[in-house]
Coordinates of C-alpha atoms in Angstrom, one line a residue:
M1 CA -9.1 -29.1 56.2
S2 CA -6.7 -30.0 58.9
K3 CA -7.5 -32.8 61.3
R4 CA -7.1 -30.5 64.2
V5 CA -9.9 -28.2 62.8
R6 CA -12.1 -31.2 62.0
S7 CA -11.9 -32.4 65.5
R8 CA -13.8 -29.2 66.7
E9 CA -16.7 -29.9 64.1
V10 CA -20.0 -31.0 65.4
C11 CA -23.2 -31.9 63.6
A12 CA -25.3 -28.8 63.0
D13 CA -28.6 -30.6 64.0
C14 CA -27.7 -32.7 67.0
S15 CA -24.1 -31.7 67.9
A16 CA -22.6 -35.2 67.4
P17 CA -18.8 -35.0 67.0
E18 CA -16.9 -35.4 63.7
P19 CA -19.8 -35.0 61.1
R20 CA -19.0 -36.7 57.8
W21 CA -21.7 -35.3 55.5
A22 CA -22.6 -31.8 54.3
S23 CA -25.9 -30.2 53.3
V24 CA -24.7 -28.1 50.4
N25 CA -27.6 -25.7 50.0
R26 CA -27.8 -25.2 53.8
G27 CA -24.1 -24.6 54.4
V28 CA -23.9 -27.0 57.4
L29 CA -22.1 -30.3 58.3
I30 CA -24.1 -33.2 59.6
C31 CA -23.6 -36.6 61.1
D32 CA -24.7 -40.0 59.7
E33 CA -27.9 -40.2 61.6
C34 CA -29.1 -36.7 60.7
C35 CA -27.9 -37.3 57.1
S36 CA -30.3 -40.3 56.9
I37 CA -33.2 -37.8 57.7
H38 CA -32.0 -35.1 55.3
R39 CA -31.9 -37.6 52.4
G40 CA -35.5 -38.5 53.2
L41 CA -36.4 -34.7 52.8
G42 CA -35.4 -34.7 49.2
R43 CA -33.0 -32.5 47.3
H44 CA -35.5 -29.6 47.1
S45 CA -34.9 -29.3 50.9
S46 CA -31.4 -30.5 51.4
Q47 CA -28.7 -31.5 49.0
V48 CA -26.3 -33.9 50.8
R49 CA -22.8 -35.0 50.0
H50 CA -20.1 -37.0 51.8
L51 CA -17.1 -34.8 52.8
T52 CA -14.5 -37.2 51.6
Q53 CA -16.3 -40.0 49.5
S54 CA -18.5 -37.8 47.2
S55 CA -17.2 -36.0 44.1
W56 CA -16.8 -32.3 45.0
P57 CA -15.9 -29.3 42.8
P58 CA -13.0 -27.7 45.1
S59 CA -14.6 -24.3 45.3
Q60 CA -18.0 -25.7 46.2
L61 CA -16.6 -27.7 49.1
Q62 CA -14.8 -24.5 50.2
M63 CA -18.1 -22.6 50.0
V64 CA -19.8 -25.1 52.3
Q65 CA -16.8 -25.1 54.8
T66 CA -16.7 -21.3 55.0
L67 CA -20.4 -21.0 55.6
Y68 CA -20.2 -23.7 58.3
G69 CA -17.1 -22.1 59.9
N70 CA -18.8 -18.7 59.9
G71 CA -22.0 -19.9 61.7
A72 CA -24.4 -20.5 58.9
N73 CA -26.4 -22.8 61.1
S74 CA -27.5 -19.8 63.2
I75 CA -29.6 -18.9 60.2
W76 CA -31.7 -22.0 60.4
E77 CA -31.8 -22.0 64.3
H78 CA -32.1 -18.3 64.9
S79 CA -35.0 -18.4 67.3
L80 CA -33.4 -21.3 69.2
L81 CA -30.6 -19.1 70.2
D82 CA -32.9 -16.9 72.0
P83 CA -32.8 -17.7 75.9
S84 CA -36.5 -17.6 76.1
S85 CA -36.8 -20.5 73.7
S86 CA -35.6 -22.9 76.5
T87 CA -38.6 -21.8 78.5
S88 CA -40.9 -22.2 75.7
G89 CA -40.0 -25.9 75.2
K90 CA -38.1 -25.5 72.0
R91 CA -34.7 -27.2 71.8
K92 CA -32.5 -28.7 69.1
A93 CA -31.8 -32.4 69.0
N94 CA -29.0 -33.9 70.8
P95 CA -26.8 -37.0 69.9
Q96 CA -28.6 -39.2 72.3
D97 CA -32.1 -38.5 70.9
R98 CA -33.9 -41.2 68.9
V99 CA -33.8 -40.9 65.1
H100 CA -37.5 -41.3 65.0
P101 CA -39.5 -39.3 66.0
N102 CA -37.1 -36.8 68.0
K103 CA -34.5 -36.0 65.3
T104 CA -36.8 -36.5 62.4
E105 CA -39.3 -34.0 63.7
F106 CA -36.6 -31.3 64.7
I107 CA -34.9 -31.6 61.3
K108 CA -38.2 -31.4 59.3
A109 CA -39.2 -28.3 61.4
K110 CA -35.8 -26.7 60.8
Y111 CA -35.4 -27.2 57.1
Q112 CA -38.9 -27.9 55.6
M113 CA -40.9 -25.5 57.6
L114 CA -38.1 -23.0 58.4
A115 CA -39.6 -22.8 61.8
Y116 CA -36.6 -21.2 63.5
V117 CA -35.5 -18.8 60.8
H118 CA -35.6 -15.0 61.7
R119 CA -38.1 -13.2 59.6
M120 CA -36.8 -9.7 59.1
P121 CA -39.3 -6.9 58.8
C122 CA -38.3 -6.0 55.1
R123 CA -40.0 -6.0 51.9
D124 CA -39.1 -8.8 49.4
D125 CA -37.6 -6.3 47.0
D126 CA -35.3 -5.1 49.9
S127 CA -33.9 -8.6 50.2
V128 CA -33.2 -9.0 46.5
T129 CA -31.7 -5.4 46.3
Q130 CA -29.4 -6.3 49.3
L131 CA -28.4 -9.6 47.6
H132 CA -27.1 -7.5 44.7
S133 CA -25.0 -5.4 47.0
S134 CA -23.7 -8.3 49.2
V135 CA -22.4 -10.7 46.4
R136 CA -19.5 -8.4 45.6
T137 CA -18.1 -9.1 49.2
G138 CA -16.9 -12.2 50.8
N139 CA -19.7 -12.3 53.3
L140 CA -21.3 -15.6 52.4
E141 CA -23.6 -15.9 55.4
T142 CA -25.3 -12.6 54.7
C143 CA -26.1 -13.9 51.2
L144 CA -27.3 -17.2 52.4
R145 CA -29.7 -15.4 55.0
L146 CA -31.2 -13.3 52.2
L147 CA -31.6 -16.4 49.9
S148 CA -33.3 -18.1 53.0
L149 CA -35.7 -15.2 53.2
G150 CA -36.7 -15.7 49.5
A151 CA -34.4 -13.5 47.5
Q152 CA -34.2 -14.8 44.0
A153 CA -30.7 -15.8 42.7
N154 CA -31.7 -15.0 39.2
F155 CA -33.4 -11.6 40.0
F156 CA -32.7 -9.0 37.3
H157 CA -32.2 -5.7 38.9
P158 CA -34.0 -3.0 36.7
E159 CA -31.6 -0.2 37.6
K160 CA -28.3 -2.2 37.6
G161 CA -29.4 -4.1 34.6
N162 CA -28.0 -7.4 35.7
T163 CA -28.3 -10.3 38.2
P164 CA -26.4 -11.1 41.3
L165 CA -24.1 -13.6 39.5
H166 CA -23.0 -10.9 37.1
I167 CA -21.8 -8.8 40.0
A168 CA -20.2 -11.8 41.8
A169 CA -18.4 -12.8 38.6
K170 CA -17.2 -9.3 37.9
A171 CA -15.8 -9.0 41.5
G172 CA -14.2 -12.4 41.4
Q173 CA -16.1 -13.9 44.2
I174 CA -16.0 -17.6 43.3
L175 CA -17.6 -18.7 46.6
Q176 CA -20.5 -16.3 46.2
A177 CA -20.9 -17.7 42.7
E178 CA -21.0 -21.2 44.0
L179 CA -23.6 -20.3 46.6
L180 CA -25.8 -18.5 44.0
A181 CA -25.4 -21.4 41.6
V182 CA -26.7 -23.8 44.3
Y183 CA -29.8 -21.7 44.5
G184 CA -30.4 -21.8 40.8
A185 CA -28.4 -18.7 39.4
D186 CA -27.9 -19.0 35.5
P187 CA -24.3 -18.5 34.3
G188 CA -25.8 -18.0 30.8
A189 CA -28.1 -15.1 31.9
L190 CA -27.8 -11.9 29.8
D191 CA -27.4 -8.4 31.5
S192 CA -28.6 -5.2 29.9
S193 CA -25.4 -5.1 27.7
G194 CA -26.0 -8.6 26.5
K195 CA -23.2 -10.0 28.5
T196 CA -23.3 -13.2 30.7
P197 CA -21.6 -13.7 34.1
I198 CA -19.1 -15.9 32.2
D199 CA -18.2 -13.0 30.1
N200 CA -17.9 -10.6 33.1
A201 CA -15.5 -13.0 34.8
R202 CA -13.3 -13.4 31.7
Q203 CA -13.1 -9.7 31.0
A204 CA -12.3 -9.0 34.7
G205 CA -9.5 -11.5 34.4
H206 CA -10.9 -14.1 36.7
K207 CA -10.0 -17.1 34.4
E208 CA -10.7 -19.8 37.1
L209 CA -14.1 -18.4 38.0
A210 CA -15.0 -18.1 34.3
E211 CA -14.1 -21.8 33.8
R212 CA -16.0 -22.9 36.9
L213 CA -19.1 -21.0 35.6
V214 CA -19.0 -22.9 32.3
E215 CA -18.9 -26.1 34.4
I216 CA -22.0 -25.0 36.3
Q217 CA -23.8 -24.1 33.1
Y218 CA -23.3 -27.9 32.1
E219 CA -23.8 -29.3 35.5
L220 CA -26.7 -31.5 34.7
T221 CA -25.3 -33.2 31.6
D222 CA -21.8 -33.5 33.2
R223 CA -23.3 -35.1 36.2
L224 CA -25.1 -37.8 34.0
T225 CA -22.0 -38.5 31.9
F226 CA -19.8 -38.8 35.1
Y227 CA -22.3 -41.3 36.6
L228 CA -22.1 -43.6 33.6
C229 CA -18.4 -43.5 32.7
G230 CA -16.5 -41.5 35.3
R231 CA -15.4 -38.8 32.8
R232 CA -16.5 -35.2 32.3
P233 CA -16.2 -33.1 29.1
D234 CA -13.3 -30.8 28.5
H235 CA -15.1 -27.5 28.4
R236 CA -11.8 -25.5 28.2
N237 CA -11.3 -27.0 24.8
G238 CA -14.8 -26.4 23.6
Q239 CA -15.9 -30.0 24.3
H240 CA -19.3 -29.7 26.1
F241 CA -20.8 -33.2 25.8
I242 CA -19.6 -36.8 26.1
I243 CA -22.3 -39.2 24.9
P244 CA -21.5 -42.6 26.4
Q245 CA -22.4 -45.8 24.4
M246 CA -23.6 -49.1 25.6
A247 CA -20.9 -51.8 25.3
D248 CA -23.5 -54.5 24.6
S249 CA -25.2 -53.3 21.4
S250 CA -26.8 -56.8 20.9
L251 CA -29.6 -55.9 23.4
D252 CA -32.0 -54.3 20.9
L253 CA -34.7 -52.1 22.4
S254 CA -38.3 -53.4 22.1
D255 CA -40.6 -51.7 19.8
F256 CA -42.3 -50.2 22.7
A257 CA -39.0 -48.8 24.0
K258 CA -38.2 -47.4 20.5
A259 CA -41.5 -45.5 20.5
A260 CA -40.7 -44.2 24.0
K261 CA -37.4 -42.9 22.7
K262 CA -39.3 -41.1 19.8
K263 CA -41.7 -39.6 22.3
L264 CA -38.8 -38.3 24.3
Q265 CA -37.7 -36.4 21.3
S266 CA -41.2 -35.0 20.9
L267 CA -41.4 -33.5 24.3
S268 CA -41.4 -29.8 24.6
N269 CA -38.2 -28.1 26.0
H270 CA -40.0 -27.5 29.4
Q271 CA -41.2 -31.1 29.6
F272 CA -37.7 -32.5 28.6
E273 CA -36.1 -30.4 31.2
E274 CA -38.4 -31.7 33.9
L275 CA -37.6 -35.3 32.9
A276 CA -33.8 -34.5 32.9
M277 CA -34.0 -33.0 36.2
D278 CA -35.9 -35.9 37.6
V279 CA -33.2 -38.3 36.2
Y280 CA -30.5 -36.0 37.6
D281 CA -32.2 -36.3 41.2
E282 CA -32.3 -40.2 40.6
V283 CA -28.6 -40.3 39.7
D284 CA -27.9 -38.3 42.8
R285 CA -30.0 -40.7 44.9
R286 CA -28.2 -43.8 43.5
E287 CA -24.7 -42.3 43.9
T288 CA -25.5 -41.1 47.4
D289 CA -26.9 -44.6 48.3
A290 CA -23.6 -46.1 47.1
V291 CA -21.6 -43.8 49.3
W292 CA -24.0 -44.3 52.2
L293 CA -23.6 -48.1 52.1
A294 CA -19.9 -48.0 51.5
T295 CA -19.3 -45.8 54.5
Q296 CA -21.6 -47.3 57.0
N297 CA -19.7 -50.6 57.2
H298 CA -23.0 -52.5 57.6
S299 CA -23.6 -50.9 60.9
T300 CA -27.0 -50.7 62.6
L301 CA -27.7 -47.5 60.7
V302 CA -28.2 -49.6 57.5
T303 CA -31.9 -50.4 58.1
D304 CA -35.2 -49.8 56.4
T305 CA -35.7 -46.7 58.3
T306 CA -32.5 -45.0 56.9
V307 CA -32.7 -46.3 53.3
V308 CA -34.2 -44.0 50.7
P309 CA -35.7 -46.5 48.2
F310 CA -37.1 -43.9 45.7
L311 CA -37.1 -40.2 45.2
P312 CA -39.0 -38.4 48.0
V313 CA -42.3 -36.5 47.1
N314 CA -41.7 -32.9 46.2
P315 CA -45.0 -31.1 47.1
E316 CA -44.5 -28.6 44.4
Y317 CA -44.8 -31.3 41.8
S318 CA -48.0 -32.8 40.5
S319 CA -48.8 -36.3 41.8
T320 CA -48.2 -37.7 38.2
R321 CA -44.8 -36.3 38.2
N322 CA -44.0 -37.5 41.7
Q323 CA -45.2 -41.0 40.7
G324 CA -43.1 -40.9 37.6
R325 CA -40.0 -39.9 39.7
Q326 CA -40.6 -42.7 42.1
K327 CA -40.7 -45.3 39.2
L328 CA -37.2 -44.3 38.1
A329 CA -36.0 -46.5 41.1
R330 CA -37.5 -49.5 39.4
F331 CA -35.1 -49.4 36.5
S332 CA -32.2 -51.8 36.6
A333 CA -28.7 -50.3 36.0
H334 CA -28.8 -51.2 32.4
E335 CA -32.4 -49.7 31.8
F336 CA -31.5 -46.6 33.7
A337 CA -28.2 -46.2 31.8
T338 CA -30.1 -46.4 28.5
L339 CA -32.5 -43.6 29.7
V340 CA -29.5 -41.5 30.8
I341 CA -27.8 -42.0 27.4
D342 CA -31.0 -41.1 25.5
I343 CA -31.3 -37.9 27.6
L344 CA -27.7 -36.9 26.9
A345 CA -28.0 -37.3 23.2
D346 CA -31.3 -35.4 23.1
A347 CA -29.9 -32.6 25.2
K348 CA -27.1 -32.2 22.8
R349 CA -29.5 -32.2 19.9
R350 CA -31.7 -29.6 21.5
Q351 CA -28.8 -27.3 22.3
W352 CA -27.8 -27.5 18.6
G353 CA -31.2 -25.9 18.0
N354 CA -33.0 -28.8 16.5
S355 CA -35.8 -28.9 19.1
C356 CA -39.5 -29.7 18.8
D357 CA -42.2 -27.9 20.6
S358 CA -45.1 -30.0 19.7
P359 CA -45.7 -32.4 22.7
K360 CA -48.2 -35.1 22.2
D361 CA -47.3 -37.5 25.0
N362 CA -47.1 -37.4 28.7
V363 CA -43.7 -37.8 30.5
E364 CA -45.3 -40.7 32.4
L365 CA -45.5 -42.6 29.0
I366 CA -41.8 -42.1 28.5
L367 CA -41.1 -43.6 31.8
Q368 CA -43.3 -46.5 31.1
G369 CA -41.9 -47.2 27.7
L370 CA -38.3 -47.1 28.8
N371 CA -38.9 -49.6 31.5
S372 CA -38.5 -52.9 29.6
R373 CA -40.4 -54.8 32.3
H374 CA -43.7 -53.4 31.2
N375 CA -44.5 -56.9 29.7
S376 CA -43.5 -58.9 32.8
E377 CA -46.2 -57.3 35.2
S378 CA -49.7 -55.9 34.9
Q379 CA -49.6 -52.9 37.1
D380 CA -51.7 -49.8 37.6
N381 CA -49.4 -47.1 36.3
D382 CA -51.6 -44.4 37.8
Q383 CA -50.3 -45.4 41.3
P384 CA -46.8 -45.1 42.6
D385 CA -44.6 -48.1 43.0
Y386 CA -43.3 -48.2 46.5
D387 CA -42.5 -52.0 46.7
S388 CA -40.7 -52.7 43.5
V389 CA -37.2 -51.1 43.8
A390 CA -34.6 -51.9 41.2
S391 CA -31.4 -53.7 42.2
D392 CA -28.2 -52.1 41.0
E393 CA -26.4 -55.4 40.6
D394 CA -25.9 -54.7 36.9
P395 CA -22.5 -53.1 36.4
V396 CA -23.0 -49.4 35.3
Q397 CA -19.6 -49.9 33.6
E398 CA -21.5 -51.4 30.6
A399 CA -21.5 -47.8 29.3
T400 CA -18.4 -46.5 27.6
C401 CA -17.7 -42.9 26.7
G402 CA -17.9 -41.8 23.1
D403 CA -16.6 -38.2 22.7
S404 CA -18.9 -35.6 21.0
C405 CA -17.7 -32.0 20.7
N406 CA -20.2 -29.1 20.7
H407 CA -18.9 -25.9 19.1
G408 CA -22.3 -24.4 19.0
R409 CA -23.5 -21.4 21.2
T410 CA -22.6 -21.5 24.8
K411 CA -24.1 -18.3 26.1
S412 CA -27.6 -19.8 26.7
S413 CA -28.7 -23.3 26.2
D414 CA -32.0 -25.1 26.0
L415 CA -31.0 -27.3 29.0
S416 CA -30.9 -25.8 32.4
D417 CA -27.5 -26.9 33.6
G418 CA -27.3 -25.2 37.0
P419 CA -28.1 -26.9 40.3
I420 CA -31.7 -27.8 40.7
T421 CA -34.2 -25.5 42.5
V422 CA -37.8 -26.4 43.2
Q423 CA -38.8 -22.7 42.4
E424 CA -38.2 -23.2 38.6
F425 CA -40.8 -25.8 37.9
M426 CA -44.5 -25.6 38.9
E427 CA -47.2 -27.8 37.5
V428 CA -49.6 -26.2 35.1
K429 CA -52.4 -25.8 37.7
S430 CA -50.0 -23.9 40.0
A431 CA -48.9 -21.8 37.1
L432 CA -52.3 -20.9 36.3
T433 CA -53.2 -20.0 39.9
A434 CA -50.1 -17.8 40.1
S435 CA -50.5 -16.1 36.7
E436 CA -52.5 -13.2 37.9
A437 CA -50.0 -12.3 40.4
K438 CA -47.1 -12.7 38.0
I439 CA -48.6 -10.3 35.4
Q440 CA -49.4 -7.8 38.3
Q441 CA -45.5 -7.9 39.1
L442 CA -44.9 -7.1 35.4
L443 CA -47.1 -4.2 35.6
K444 CA -45.3 -3.0 38.6
G445 CA -42.0 -3.6 36.9
C446 CA -43.1 -1.3 34.2
S447 CA -42.6 1.6 36.8
L448 CA -39.3 -0.2 37.7
G449 CA -40.3 -0.2 41.3
G450 CA -41.3 -3.8 41.7
H451 CA -39.4 -7.1 41.4
G452 CA -40.0 -10.6 40.2
T453 CA -39.0 -12.8 37.2
M454 CA -41.7 -13.9 34.8
L455 CA -40.6 -17.5 34.6
E456 CA -37.5 -19.0 36.0
S457 CA -37.6 -21.9 33.5
D458 CA -36.8 -19.6 30.5
Y459 CA -34.0 -21.4 29.0
D460 CA -33.4 -19.9 25.6
T461 CA -33.9 -16.2 25.1
T462 CA -33.4 -16.4 21.3
P463 CA -35.8 -18.9 19.8
N464 CA -34.6 -20.5 16.6
H465 CA -36.1 -20.4 13.2
S466 CA -37.5 -23.9 13.4
E467 CA -39.7 -23.0 16.4
L468 CA -41.2 -20.2 14.3
E469 CA -41.7 -22.3 11.2
E470 CA -43.4 -25.1 13.3
T471 CA -46.1 -22.9 14.5
G472 CA -47.6 -22.3 11.1
S473 CA -48.2 -18.8 11.9
P474 CA -48.5 -16.3 9.1
V475 CA -46.7 -13.8 11.3
A476 CA -42.9 -14.1 11.2
A477 CA -40.5 -12.1 13.3
P478 CA -39.8 -8.9 11.4
D479 CA -36.3 -8.6 9.9
S480 CA -35.7 -5.6 12.1
V481 CA -35.4 -7.7 15.2
E482 CA -33.8 -10.9 13.8
P483 CA -30.3 -11.2 15.3
G484 CA -27.5 -11.0 12.7
V485 CA -29.4 -9.0 10.0
E486 CA -27.1 -6.9 8.0
G487 CA -27.6 -3.2 7.4
E488 CA -27.2 0.2 9.0
E489 CA -27.9 0.0 12.6
D490 CA -29.9 2.6 14.6
A491 CA -29.2 3.4 18.2
T492 CA -32.3 5.5 18.8
L493 CA -34.9 4.1 21.1
P494 CA -38.6 5.1 21.6
C495 CA -39.6 7.1 24.7
T496 CA -40.2 5.2 27.8
E497 CA -43.7 6.2 28.2
D498 CA -44.8 4.8 24.9
V499 CA -43.0 1.4 25.6
I500 CA -44.8 1.2 28.9
C501 CA -48.1 2.1 27.4
K502 CA -47.8 -0.7 24.8
T503 CA -46.5 -3.2 27.6
E504 CA -49.6 -2.5 29.6
Q505 CA -51.7 -3.3 26.6
I506 CA -49.8 -6.5 26.0
T507 CA -50.2 -7.6 29.6
K508 CA -53.8 -6.7 29.7
N509 CA -54.4 -9.1 26.8
I510 CA -52.3 -11.7 28.4
Q511 CA -54.4 -11.5 31.6
E512 CA -57.4 -12.1 29.5
L513 CA -55.8 -15.0 27.9
L514 CA -54.7 -16.6 31.3
R515 CA -58.2 -16.0 32.8
A516 CA -59.7 -17.9 29.9
A517 CA -57.2 -20.7 30.6
Q518 CA -58.2 -20.6 34.3
E519 CA -61.7 -20.9 33.5
T520 CA -61.0 -23.5 30.8
K521 CA -62.6 -21.3 28.1
H522 CA -60.4 -22.8 25.3
E523 CA -62.4 -21.3 22.5
S524 CA -61.2 -17.8 23.7
F525 CA -57.6 -18.8 23.1
L526 CA -57.5 -17.7 19.4
P527 CA -59.3 -14.3 19.7
C528 CA -57.0 -13.5 22.7
S529 CA -53.8 -14.5 20.9
E530 CA -54.9 -12.3 18.0
K531 CA -55.1 -9.4 20.3
I532 CA -51.8 -10.1 21.7
R533 CA -50.1 -10.5 18.3
L534 CA -51.6 -7.1 17.3
A535 CA -50.3 -5.4 20.5
V536 CA -46.9 -6.9 20.0
T537 CA -46.7 -5.8 16.4
E538 CA -47.5 -2.2 17.6
M539 CA -44.9 -2.4 20.3
A540 CA -42.3 -3.7 17.8
A541 CA -43.1 -0.9 15.4
L542 CA -41.9 1.7 18.0
F543 CA -38.4 0.5 17.7
P544 CA -36.0 1.1 14.8
K545 CA -35.7 -1.4 12.0
R546 CA -32.2 -2.5 13.0
P547 CA -31.5 -1.6 16.6
S548 CA -27.8 -1.4 17.5
S549 CA -28.3 -2.8 20.9
E550 CA -28.0 -6.6 20.9
T551 CA -30.2 -6.8 24.1
V552 CA -32.9 -4.9 22.2
R553 CA -32.5 -7.1 19.2
N554 CA -32.8 -10.3 21.3
S555 CA -35.8 -9.0 23.3
L556 CA -37.7 -7.9 20.2
Y557 CA -37.0 -11.3 18.6
L558 CA -38.1 -13.1 21.7
L559 CA -41.2 -10.9 21.8
T560 CA -42.4 -11.3 18.2
S561 CA -41.4 -15.1 17.8
S562 CA -43.3 -15.9 21.0
A563 CA -46.3 -14.1 19.8
S564 CA -46.0 -16.2 16.6
R565 CA -45.7 -19.4 18.6
L566 CA -48.6 -18.4 20.8
H567 CA -50.8 -17.8 17.7
G568 CA -49.9 -21.2 16.3
E569 CA -50.6 -23.0 19.6
C570 CA -54.0 -21.3 19.9
Q571 CA -54.8 -22.3 16.3
K572 CA -54.0 -25.9 17.1
A573 CA -56.4 -25.7 20.0
A574 CA -59.1 -24.2 17.8
E575 CA -58.7 -26.4 14.7
H576 CA -58.1 -29.8 16.2
N577 CA -60.4 -29.8 19.3
P578 CA -57.9 -31.7 21.4
C579 CA -59.3 -34.2 23.9
P580 CA -59.2 -33.4 27.6
S581 CA -56.0 -35.4 28.1
D582 CA -54.2 -33.2 25.4
I583 CA -55.8 -29.9 26.2
Q584 CA -53.6 -29.5 29.4
L585 CA -50.4 -29.8 27.2
V586 CA -51.8 -27.2 24.8
T587 CA -52.5 -25.0 27.9
Q588 CA -49.0 -25.4 29.1
Q589 CA -47.6 -24.3 25.7
V590 CA -49.9 -21.3 25.7
I591 CA -48.9 -20.3 29.2
Q592 CA -45.2 -20.7 28.4
C593 CA -45.5 -18.4 25.3
A594 CA -47.5 -15.8 27.3
Y595 CA -44.7 -15.7 29.9
D596 CA -42.0 -15.3 27.2
I597 CA -43.9 -12.4 25.7
A598 CA -44.3 -10.8 29.1
K599 CA -40.7 -11.2 29.9
A600 CA -39.5 -9.8 26.7
A601 CA -41.8 -6.8 27.1
K602 CA -40.4 -6.2 30.7
Q603 CA -36.8 -6.5 29.3
L604 CA -37.6 -3.7 26.7
V605 CA -39.1 -1.5 29.3
T606 CA -35.9 -1.9 31.4
V607 CA -33.5 -1.3 28.6
T608 CA -35.4 1.6 27.1
T609 CA -35.7 3.4 30.6
K610 CA -32.1 2.8 31.4
E611 CA -30.9 4.3 28.0
N612 CA -33.3 7.2 28.0
N613 CA -32.1 8.2 31.5
N614 CA -28.4 8.1 30.6

């Protein structure tokens, strides 16, 4: 950006000249003082980066500059632009206002409460449908407005058979793809033809966009690697992971830390992803801290009121998870690097398909175990540590890069690699409360008139064989739906009405199971799972032995394997009588399996309806 243009820029929040920071997900530029407040909001509200000192993907920076230049700030301040707002006492902050409370209160109202956003009188499904139409154009601010109104970046359009990112990729709209990715769009999502947005970009000849989408898919692990050793994998040549090594190998881990590392590997994919995302957020906090201190030149801004000593509370996370996130700040650079390396190694292991879905320990124990200072202090681990913030005096350069190439699957991974969105992860209690509504959405989806995804944190739509074997369930996925089975393929599909009927039976049984979970009637888990397994078997029997459609094969495989996993989890609950601290983890696994079954059933309804209408 030229200096002449930059001189006209002002802070989106207080109009101070020459803002040096950006809020990526809000599409605005902000000054140092306002940035200090944004950082305290947390990444779930505002993702901040320095315009010149932070590391930027060029197209992402261009996306932010385009949004800012085209007036994206009016989305967040819509009602303030109304002349009547001045008479009502509403006004935005100005450069002379005090940081606390004036600017702080305004910025929190603007971005946390969305107090000034225009609420258009349209249904939720209108906004997601408009998003599908808008992303093929270059009008970024329209898409940001729709996203601000709640449109889901991963919404699978039942008629179009794809997500907004599929459309943007095919149209070569790289800035739209960047915006969608910031809001959690998955580059590995499959459309009704079994293609990913990456596939669409390649087939349309948009090579640069395809390569960028691959980078977005590995954003989480790439960021962790870059933090440790300043390098990124060469995705163009099939290298998707670099696992750094600690230079000082003489520092052996304590037995407690070794046990914690083993517990890390025993976490379910969902729990592992939560921990990985929390560590990603802590990496962002530490990197932004370093840029902040380097750019302030020890001015008066560097005070206790503008430093972010630990990750801000995310209200959508449980108190236990928030406490664990804050304890990450206590790790020294060496301890934190050890944790990051362990996560990178386990992320690669899980992507290769060698995952374990039998969690026995809480993520909080992982954080306790990896903090080697556990013997030096006696602390109440149930309380957040606000006063013990780790110093980053230890040089992070202790970590050196060891290259590891991954030639495995890249269409979908067990690790969510896109930018982090808070919608993707809800604690078990919230998931239970919302389960009834989600199942109702599915039932509406059977008529293809509603919208909503069953679970945004669904990372792998083709469960591997080890997951099936671990359940101990006598029901294996039938050979008719296992991907890659040889034999004569059959393109015929059952009638839509039969599929909808069976889907309604499945969802009715899932509702019964989730009600039992809500009412803590764990003795009902196994009978409910047997009903679901029977309904799934009957639904699978409607389809040919070897469907020619890859999407149908994958959906059937997800449906039947998830039913097997569900039955196995419910058997564990019945046979082992888990203690109260373990039953929540079992319940989480049961809910995850139920959502996977519901999602697969919805996919089959969508595909069958589309094919039968052609």
